[in-house]
Coordinates of C-alpha atoms and ligand atoms in Angstrom, one line a residue:
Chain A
X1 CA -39.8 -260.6 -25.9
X2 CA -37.8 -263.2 -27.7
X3 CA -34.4 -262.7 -28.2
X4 CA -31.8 -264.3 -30.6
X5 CA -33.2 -267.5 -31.4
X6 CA -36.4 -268.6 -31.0
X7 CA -38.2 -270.0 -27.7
X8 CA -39.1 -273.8 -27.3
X9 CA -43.1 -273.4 -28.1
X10 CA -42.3 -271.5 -31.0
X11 CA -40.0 -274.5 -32.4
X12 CA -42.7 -276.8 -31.0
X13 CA -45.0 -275.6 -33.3
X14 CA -42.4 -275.0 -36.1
X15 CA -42.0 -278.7 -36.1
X16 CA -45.4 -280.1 -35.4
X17 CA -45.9 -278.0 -39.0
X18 CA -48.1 -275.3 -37.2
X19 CA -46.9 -272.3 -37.9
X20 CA -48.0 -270.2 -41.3
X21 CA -45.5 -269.9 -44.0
X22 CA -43.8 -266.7 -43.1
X23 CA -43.2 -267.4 -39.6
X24 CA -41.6 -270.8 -40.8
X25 CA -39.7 -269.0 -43.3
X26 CA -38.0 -266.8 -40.8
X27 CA -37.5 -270.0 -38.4
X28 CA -35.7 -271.9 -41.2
X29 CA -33.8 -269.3 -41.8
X30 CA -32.9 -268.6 -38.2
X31 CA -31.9 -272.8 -38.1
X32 CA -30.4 -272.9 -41.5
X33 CA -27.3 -270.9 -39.3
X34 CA -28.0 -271.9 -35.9
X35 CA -26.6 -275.7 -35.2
X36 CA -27.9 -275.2 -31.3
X37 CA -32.0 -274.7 -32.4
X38 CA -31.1 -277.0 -35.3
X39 CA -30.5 -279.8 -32.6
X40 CA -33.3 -278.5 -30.9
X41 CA -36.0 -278.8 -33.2
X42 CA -34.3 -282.1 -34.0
X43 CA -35.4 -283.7 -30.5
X44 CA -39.1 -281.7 -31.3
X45 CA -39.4 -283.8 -34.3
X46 CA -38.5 -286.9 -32.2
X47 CA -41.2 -285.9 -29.9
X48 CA -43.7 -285.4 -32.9
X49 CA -42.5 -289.0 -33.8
X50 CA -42.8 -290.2 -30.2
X51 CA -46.8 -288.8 -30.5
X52 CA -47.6 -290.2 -33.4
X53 CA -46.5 -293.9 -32.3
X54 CA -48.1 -293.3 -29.1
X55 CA -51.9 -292.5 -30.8
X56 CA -54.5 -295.5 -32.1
X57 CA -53.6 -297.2 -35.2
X58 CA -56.0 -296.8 -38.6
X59 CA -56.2 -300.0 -40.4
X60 CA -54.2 -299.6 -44.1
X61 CA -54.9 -301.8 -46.9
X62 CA -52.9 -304.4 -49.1
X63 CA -54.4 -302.7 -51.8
X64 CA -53.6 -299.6 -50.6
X65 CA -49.6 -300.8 -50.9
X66 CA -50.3 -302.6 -53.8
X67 CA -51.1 -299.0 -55.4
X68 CA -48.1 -297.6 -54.0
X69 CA -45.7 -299.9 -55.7
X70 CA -47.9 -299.3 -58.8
X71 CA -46.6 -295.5 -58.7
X72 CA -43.5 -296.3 -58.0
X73 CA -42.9 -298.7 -60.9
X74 CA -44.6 -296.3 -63.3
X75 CA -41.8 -294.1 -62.9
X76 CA -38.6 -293.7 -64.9
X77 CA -36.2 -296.3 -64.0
X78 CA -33.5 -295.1 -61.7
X79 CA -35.2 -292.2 -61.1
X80 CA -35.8 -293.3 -56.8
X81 CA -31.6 -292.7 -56.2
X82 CA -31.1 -288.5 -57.2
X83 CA -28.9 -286.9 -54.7
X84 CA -29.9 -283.8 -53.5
X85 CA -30.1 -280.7 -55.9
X86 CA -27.6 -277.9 -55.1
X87 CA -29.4 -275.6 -52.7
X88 CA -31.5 -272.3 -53.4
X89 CA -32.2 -270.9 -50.3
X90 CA -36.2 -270.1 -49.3
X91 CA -34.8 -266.3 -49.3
X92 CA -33.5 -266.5 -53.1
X93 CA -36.7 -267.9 -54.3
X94 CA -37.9 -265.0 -52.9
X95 CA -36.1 -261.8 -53.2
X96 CA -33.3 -263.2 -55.8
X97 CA -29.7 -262.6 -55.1
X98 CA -28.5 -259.1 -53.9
X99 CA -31.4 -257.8 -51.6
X100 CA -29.8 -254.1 -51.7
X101 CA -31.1 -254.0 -55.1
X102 CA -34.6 -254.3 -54.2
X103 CA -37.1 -251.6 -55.1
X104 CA -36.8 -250.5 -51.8
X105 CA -39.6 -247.3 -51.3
X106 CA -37.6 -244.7 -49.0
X107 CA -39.6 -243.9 -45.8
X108 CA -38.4 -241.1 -43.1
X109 CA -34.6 -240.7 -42.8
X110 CA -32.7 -243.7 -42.6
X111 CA -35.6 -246.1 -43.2
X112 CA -36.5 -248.4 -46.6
X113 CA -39.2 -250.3 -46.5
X114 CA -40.7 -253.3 -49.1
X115 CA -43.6 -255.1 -48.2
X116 CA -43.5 -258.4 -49.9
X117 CA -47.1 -260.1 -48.1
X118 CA -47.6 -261.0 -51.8
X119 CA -45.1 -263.5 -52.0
X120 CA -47.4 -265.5 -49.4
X121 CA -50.8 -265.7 -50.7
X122 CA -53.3 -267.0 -49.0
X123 CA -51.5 -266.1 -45.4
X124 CA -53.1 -263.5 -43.5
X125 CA -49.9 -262.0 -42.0
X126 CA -48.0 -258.5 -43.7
X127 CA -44.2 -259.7 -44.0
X128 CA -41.9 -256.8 -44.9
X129 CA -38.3 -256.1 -45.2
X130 CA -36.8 -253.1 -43.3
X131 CA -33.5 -251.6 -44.8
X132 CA -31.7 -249.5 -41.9
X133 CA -28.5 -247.4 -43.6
X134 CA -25.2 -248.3 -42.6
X135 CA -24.9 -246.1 -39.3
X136 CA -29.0 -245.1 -39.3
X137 CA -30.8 -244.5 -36.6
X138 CA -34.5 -245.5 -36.6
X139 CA -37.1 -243.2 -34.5
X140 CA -37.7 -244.4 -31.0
X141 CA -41.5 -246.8 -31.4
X142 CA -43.1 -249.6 -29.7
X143 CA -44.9 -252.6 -31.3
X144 CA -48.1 -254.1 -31.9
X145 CA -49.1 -257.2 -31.5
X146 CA -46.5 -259.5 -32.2
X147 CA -43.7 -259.0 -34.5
X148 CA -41.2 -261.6 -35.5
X149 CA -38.1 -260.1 -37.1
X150 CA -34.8 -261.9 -38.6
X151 CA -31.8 -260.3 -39.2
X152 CA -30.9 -260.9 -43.1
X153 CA -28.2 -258.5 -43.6
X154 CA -25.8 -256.7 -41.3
X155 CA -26.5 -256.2 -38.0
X156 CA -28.6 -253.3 -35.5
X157 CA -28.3 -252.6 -31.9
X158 CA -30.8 -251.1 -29.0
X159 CA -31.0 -250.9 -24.9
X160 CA -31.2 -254.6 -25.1
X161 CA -27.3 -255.6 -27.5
X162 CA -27.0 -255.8 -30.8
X163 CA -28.4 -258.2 -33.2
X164 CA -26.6 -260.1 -35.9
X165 CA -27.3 -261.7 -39.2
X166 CA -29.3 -264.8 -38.6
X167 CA -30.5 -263.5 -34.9
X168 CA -34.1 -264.2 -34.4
X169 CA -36.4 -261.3 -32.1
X170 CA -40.0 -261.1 -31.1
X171 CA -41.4 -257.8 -30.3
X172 CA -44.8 -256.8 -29.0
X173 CA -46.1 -253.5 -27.4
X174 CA -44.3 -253.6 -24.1
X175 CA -40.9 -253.2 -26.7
X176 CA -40.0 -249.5 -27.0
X177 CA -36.9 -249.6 -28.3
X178 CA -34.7 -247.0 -31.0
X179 CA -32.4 -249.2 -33.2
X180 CA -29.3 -248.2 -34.7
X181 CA -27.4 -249.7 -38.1
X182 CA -24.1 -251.1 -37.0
X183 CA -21.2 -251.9 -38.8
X184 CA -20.7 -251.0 -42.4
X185 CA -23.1 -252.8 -44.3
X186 CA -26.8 -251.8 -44.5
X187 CA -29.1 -253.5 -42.0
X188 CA -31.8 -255.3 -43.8
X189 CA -34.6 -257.4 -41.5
X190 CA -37.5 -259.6 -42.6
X191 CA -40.9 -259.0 -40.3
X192 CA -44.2 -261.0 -40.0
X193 CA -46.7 -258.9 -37.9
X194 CA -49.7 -261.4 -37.3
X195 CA -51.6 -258.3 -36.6
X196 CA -51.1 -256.1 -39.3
X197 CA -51.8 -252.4 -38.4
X198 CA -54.6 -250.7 -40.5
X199 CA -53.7 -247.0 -40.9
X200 CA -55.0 -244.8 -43.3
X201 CA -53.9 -241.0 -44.9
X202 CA -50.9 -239.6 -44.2
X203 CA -50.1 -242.1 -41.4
X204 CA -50.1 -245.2 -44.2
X205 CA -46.4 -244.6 -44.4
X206 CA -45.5 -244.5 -41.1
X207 CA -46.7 -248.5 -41.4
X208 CA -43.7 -250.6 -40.6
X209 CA -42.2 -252.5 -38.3
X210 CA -39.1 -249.7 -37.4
X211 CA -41.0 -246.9 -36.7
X212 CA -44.9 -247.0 -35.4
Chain B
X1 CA -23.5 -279.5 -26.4
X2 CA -22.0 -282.3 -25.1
X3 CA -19.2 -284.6 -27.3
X4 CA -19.7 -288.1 -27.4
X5 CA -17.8 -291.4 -28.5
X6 CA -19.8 -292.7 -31.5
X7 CA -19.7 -295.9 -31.3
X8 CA -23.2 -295.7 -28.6
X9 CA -25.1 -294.3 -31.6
X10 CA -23.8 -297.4 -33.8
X11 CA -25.2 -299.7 -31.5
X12 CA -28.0 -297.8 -31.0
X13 CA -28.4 -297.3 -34.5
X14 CA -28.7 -301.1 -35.0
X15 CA -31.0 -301.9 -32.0
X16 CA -33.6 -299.5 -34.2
X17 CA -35.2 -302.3 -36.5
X18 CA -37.2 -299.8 -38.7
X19 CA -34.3 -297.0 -39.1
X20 CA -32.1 -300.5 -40.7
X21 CA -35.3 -301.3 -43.0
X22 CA -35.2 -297.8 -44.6
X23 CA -31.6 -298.8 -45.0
X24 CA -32.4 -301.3 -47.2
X25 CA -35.0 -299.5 -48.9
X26 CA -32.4 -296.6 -49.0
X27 CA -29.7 -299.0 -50.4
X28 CA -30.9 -301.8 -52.3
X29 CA -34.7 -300.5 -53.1
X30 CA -35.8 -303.7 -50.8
X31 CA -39.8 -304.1 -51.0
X32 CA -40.1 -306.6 -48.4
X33 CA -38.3 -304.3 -46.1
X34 CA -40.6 -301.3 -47.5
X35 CA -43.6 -303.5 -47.1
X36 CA -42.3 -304.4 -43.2
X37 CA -42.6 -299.8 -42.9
X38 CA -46.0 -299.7 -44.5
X39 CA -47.2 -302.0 -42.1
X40 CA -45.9 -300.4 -39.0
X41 CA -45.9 -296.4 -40.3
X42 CA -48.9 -296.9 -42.5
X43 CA -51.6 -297.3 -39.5
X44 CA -50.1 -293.7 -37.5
X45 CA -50.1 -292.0 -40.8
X46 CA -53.3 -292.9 -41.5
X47 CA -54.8 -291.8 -37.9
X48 CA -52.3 -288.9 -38.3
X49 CA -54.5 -287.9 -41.2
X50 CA -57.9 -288.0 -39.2
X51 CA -57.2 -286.6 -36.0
X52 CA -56.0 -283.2 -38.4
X53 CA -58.6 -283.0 -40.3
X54 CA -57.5 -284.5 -43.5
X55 CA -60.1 -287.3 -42.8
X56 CA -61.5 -288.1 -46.4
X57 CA -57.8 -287.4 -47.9
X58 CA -56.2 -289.8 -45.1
X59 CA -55.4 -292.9 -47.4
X60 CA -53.9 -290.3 -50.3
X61 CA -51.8 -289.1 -46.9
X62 CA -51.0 -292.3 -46.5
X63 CA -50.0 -292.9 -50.4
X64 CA -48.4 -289.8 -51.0
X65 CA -45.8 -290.6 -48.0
X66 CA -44.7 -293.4 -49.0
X67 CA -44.0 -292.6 -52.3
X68 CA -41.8 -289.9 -51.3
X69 CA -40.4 -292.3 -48.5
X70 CA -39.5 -294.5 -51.5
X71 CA -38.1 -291.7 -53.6
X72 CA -35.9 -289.9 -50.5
X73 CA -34.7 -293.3 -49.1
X74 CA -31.7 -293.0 -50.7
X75 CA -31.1 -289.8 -48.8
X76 CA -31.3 -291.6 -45.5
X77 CA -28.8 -291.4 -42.6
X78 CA -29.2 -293.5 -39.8
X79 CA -26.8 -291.1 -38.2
X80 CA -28.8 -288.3 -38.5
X81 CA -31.9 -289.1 -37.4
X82 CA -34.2 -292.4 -36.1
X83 CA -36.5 -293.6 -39.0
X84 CA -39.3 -292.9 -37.3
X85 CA -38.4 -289.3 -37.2
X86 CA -37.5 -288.8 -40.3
X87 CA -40.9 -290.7 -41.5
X88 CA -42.5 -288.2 -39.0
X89 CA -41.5 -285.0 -41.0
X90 CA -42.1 -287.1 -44.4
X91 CA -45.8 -287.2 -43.0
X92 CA -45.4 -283.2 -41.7
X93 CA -44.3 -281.9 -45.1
X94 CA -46.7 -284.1 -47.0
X95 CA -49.5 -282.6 -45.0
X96 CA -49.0 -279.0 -45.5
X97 CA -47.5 -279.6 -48.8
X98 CA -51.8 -281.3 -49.5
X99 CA -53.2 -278.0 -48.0
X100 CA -51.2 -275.9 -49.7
X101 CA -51.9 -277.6 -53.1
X102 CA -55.6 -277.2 -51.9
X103 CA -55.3 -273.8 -51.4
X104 CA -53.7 -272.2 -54.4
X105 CA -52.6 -273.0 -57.7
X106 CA -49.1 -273.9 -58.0
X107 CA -48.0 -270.5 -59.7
X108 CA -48.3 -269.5 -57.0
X109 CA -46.0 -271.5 -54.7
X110 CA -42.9 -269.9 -54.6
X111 CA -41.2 -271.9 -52.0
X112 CA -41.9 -275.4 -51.9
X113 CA -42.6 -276.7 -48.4
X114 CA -38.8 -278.4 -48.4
X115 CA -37.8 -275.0 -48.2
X116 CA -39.5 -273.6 -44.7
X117 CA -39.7 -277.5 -43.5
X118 CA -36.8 -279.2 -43.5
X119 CA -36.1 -283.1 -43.4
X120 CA -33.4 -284.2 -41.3
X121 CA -30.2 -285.1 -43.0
X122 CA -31.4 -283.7 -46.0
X123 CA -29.2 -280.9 -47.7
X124 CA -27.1 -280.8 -44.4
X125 CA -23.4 -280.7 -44.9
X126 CA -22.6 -280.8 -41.3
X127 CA -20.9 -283.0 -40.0
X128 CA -22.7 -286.1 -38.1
X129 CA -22.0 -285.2 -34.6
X130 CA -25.8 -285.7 -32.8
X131 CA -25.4 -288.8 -30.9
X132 CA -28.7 -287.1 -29.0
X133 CA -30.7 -287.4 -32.0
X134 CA -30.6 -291.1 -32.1
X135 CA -30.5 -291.2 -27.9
X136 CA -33.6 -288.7 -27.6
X137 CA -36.1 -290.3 -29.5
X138 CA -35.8 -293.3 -26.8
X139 CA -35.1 -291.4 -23.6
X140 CA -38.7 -288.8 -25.2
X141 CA -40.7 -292.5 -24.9
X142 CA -39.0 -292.8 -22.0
X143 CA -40.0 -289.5 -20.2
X144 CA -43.7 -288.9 -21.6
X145 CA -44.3 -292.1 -19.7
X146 CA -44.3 -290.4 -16.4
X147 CA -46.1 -287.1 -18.2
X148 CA -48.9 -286.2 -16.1
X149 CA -52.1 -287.0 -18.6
X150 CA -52.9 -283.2 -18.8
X151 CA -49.1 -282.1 -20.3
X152 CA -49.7 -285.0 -23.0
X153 CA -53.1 -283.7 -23.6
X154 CA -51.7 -280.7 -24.8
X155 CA -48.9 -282.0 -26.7
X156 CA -50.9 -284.5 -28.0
X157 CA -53.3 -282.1 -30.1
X158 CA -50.2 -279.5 -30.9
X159 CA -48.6 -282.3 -32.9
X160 CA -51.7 -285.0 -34.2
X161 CA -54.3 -282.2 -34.5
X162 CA -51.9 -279.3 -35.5
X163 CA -54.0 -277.0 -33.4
X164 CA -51.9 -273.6 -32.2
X165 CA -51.5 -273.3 -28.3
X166 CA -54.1 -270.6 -28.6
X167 CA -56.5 -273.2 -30.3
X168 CA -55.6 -275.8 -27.5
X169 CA -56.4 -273.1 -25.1
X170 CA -59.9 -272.3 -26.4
X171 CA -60.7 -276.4 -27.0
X172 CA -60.1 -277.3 -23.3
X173 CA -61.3 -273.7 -21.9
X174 CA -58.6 -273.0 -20.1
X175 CA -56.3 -269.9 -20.2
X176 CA -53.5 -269.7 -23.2
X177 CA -51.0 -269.6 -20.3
X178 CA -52.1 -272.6 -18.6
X179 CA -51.4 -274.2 -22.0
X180 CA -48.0 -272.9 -22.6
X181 CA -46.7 -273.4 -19.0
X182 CA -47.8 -277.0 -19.6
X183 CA -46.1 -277.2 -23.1
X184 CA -42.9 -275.7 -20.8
X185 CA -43.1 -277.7 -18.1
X186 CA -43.4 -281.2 -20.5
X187 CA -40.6 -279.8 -22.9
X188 CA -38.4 -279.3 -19.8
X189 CA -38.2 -282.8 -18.5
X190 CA -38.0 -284.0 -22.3
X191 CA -35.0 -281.4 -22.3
X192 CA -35.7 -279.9 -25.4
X193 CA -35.8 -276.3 -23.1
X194 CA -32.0 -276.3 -23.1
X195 CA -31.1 -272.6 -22.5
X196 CA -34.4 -270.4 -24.0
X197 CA -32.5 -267.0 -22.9
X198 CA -28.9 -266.1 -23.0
X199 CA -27.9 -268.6 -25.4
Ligands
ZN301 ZN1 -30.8 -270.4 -32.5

């Protein structure tokens, strides 16, 4: 169990550039608002630096630079000095701008569910987003495998304190745990099971993250 | 987190000869300096390549990082990170950004890898406070020098060969928590384990 923000070998292998695209996605996320991992995975990427200095060198070419400037002066002038576009966030790439819009699908009591694994192709992981109504309680469940949650949207408590927008939790199976919607807002959460559970008839809906 | 003066990280900003070439680059598009960072980078990225698999795309690596080293160099703070850091994630993002591109059509890309990997300094509004960032890349060469072989080992492959701890595990036979309690043990003396819990 992870709580809050994410654990050192996690970030390790956020910043060696090992983890698949939704995990990173909820890491950025969790960093984009967290200055303390954000310093963090700073001194990882040092280390990755560190690494790569410390490794046998591979001989590179004149010609091989001599190509380079060739692509660089075949570009518009002035084009090497932009500043930095204004900012879209990974999240409203992905799900727009108001994520209680979504076409969330309605699942037992307080529960919405959307999967959104499509947005991801070629990862094997199911990433979905949980919406838990302001005050909702969600069924008492455990978890399987490994489940990395973010908090996009309000904020849910259990046994173990509450979680806030931009807190970072792993679950697995040893995690029974009821959560509750607190505050007024909705609760909405962003999940990447690496083991995605394969359920069929009636118990299909029952798949998510909240209630197993 | 600790507050510092800042004039240490001046000085130690100037004592780093590559982070004031990408300076120049940065500020005055300076080829000789550029040339100096092809030279010294060019060889790791090109191994960096190899060892992860990229073997018979490692000189299009190579190519492909410093172009966008050319086209971010304006972007550049010394203050917010060591050049060879920010080089390193250059050569991070440039990978995954090739195997994504290998992988699907860009249709369907609909975060670019800027987005889940970020460079440091880039976009960030904060204000330049990280007097570590510039310290730790010094006191990391410092530390994995008295690294026993085997906590190296393992970082070693995490970063060059971009192999998961579980992959690492498998590769040397030994159990995935033997891996991890070396990965802990190493990150703790680099002090990158700050407070895992309770923070
Ligand atoms: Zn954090």
């Amino acid at each position: 169990m992870t709580r809050h923000h994410p654990d050192s070998l996690t970030l390790m292998e956020y910043s060696a550039g090992n983890l698949s695209e939704p995990h990173a996605l909820c890491i950025r996320l969790h960093l984009d608002k967290c200055p303390h991992c954000r310093s963090r995975v700073d001194t990882l990427d040092s280390l990755g630096a560190v690494m790569m200095e410390e490794q046998p060198k591979v001989n590179v070419s004149e010609s091989m630079f001599d190509s380079i400037l060739s692509r660089i002066d075949s570009e518009p002038a002035g084009e090497p000095v932009q500043p930095a576009p204004p900012r879209i966030s990974a999240l409203q790439k992905l799900l727009g701008e108001n994520l209680n819009e979504l076409p969330w699908k309605r699942q037992l009591g307080d529960v919405s569910v959307l999967d959104i694994s499509e947005k991801f192709p070629g990862q094997s992981e199911q990433v979905v987003l949980q919406k838990l109504a302001a005050g909702g309680k969600a069924p008492a469940h455990t978890h399987r495998g490994n489940e990395t949650t973010i908090v996009l949207q309000g904020a849910f408590a259990d046994q173990n304190g509450v979680f806030n927008q931009w807190d970072f939790v792993v679950l697995n199976e040893q995690d029974e745990h009821k959560p509750v919607a607190v505050g007024c807002e909705d609760c909405i959460t962003l999940s990447v099971l690496s083991a995605p559970v394969k359920l069929t008839g009636r118990f299909t809906r029952l798949l998510n993250p909240f209630i197993r | 987190m600790t507050t510092l003066d800042p004039k240490p990280a001046k000085a130690e900003g100037r004592k780093d000869p590559w982070s004031q070439l990408l300076n120049k680059v940065g500020k005055h598009q300076d080829r000789e300096a550029y040339h100096a960072l092809f030279e010294h980078f060019g060889p790791q990225i090109k191994y960096y390549a190899m060892a992860n698999g990229l073997a018979s795309h490692a000189e299009e690596l190579v190519q492909e990082v410093f172009v966008s080293i050319w086209r971010r160099s304006c972007l550049y703070d010394w203050r917010k990170a060591a050049a060879s850091t920010w080089i390193f994630t250059i050569a991070r993002n440039q990978r995954i950004d090739m195997l994504r591109k290998m992988q699907r059509s860009s249709a369907e890309m609909l975060v670019e890898t800027e987005d889940l990997w970020q460079i440091p300094g880039d976009n960030e509004d904060e204000p330049v406070t990280s007097l570590h960032r510039l310290m730790s890349e010094r006191r990391i060469r410092e530390s994995l020098s008295h690294l026993p072989e085997e906590q190296v080992t393992v970082i070693a492959k995490v970063y060059m060969e971009n192999k998961s701890h579980q992959m690492v595990a498998d590769e040397l036979n030994i159990p995935l928590g033997t891996v991890k309690s070396r990965v802990r043990l190493a990150l703790n003396k680099l002090k990158v384990i700050l407070q895992d819990q309770n923070v």
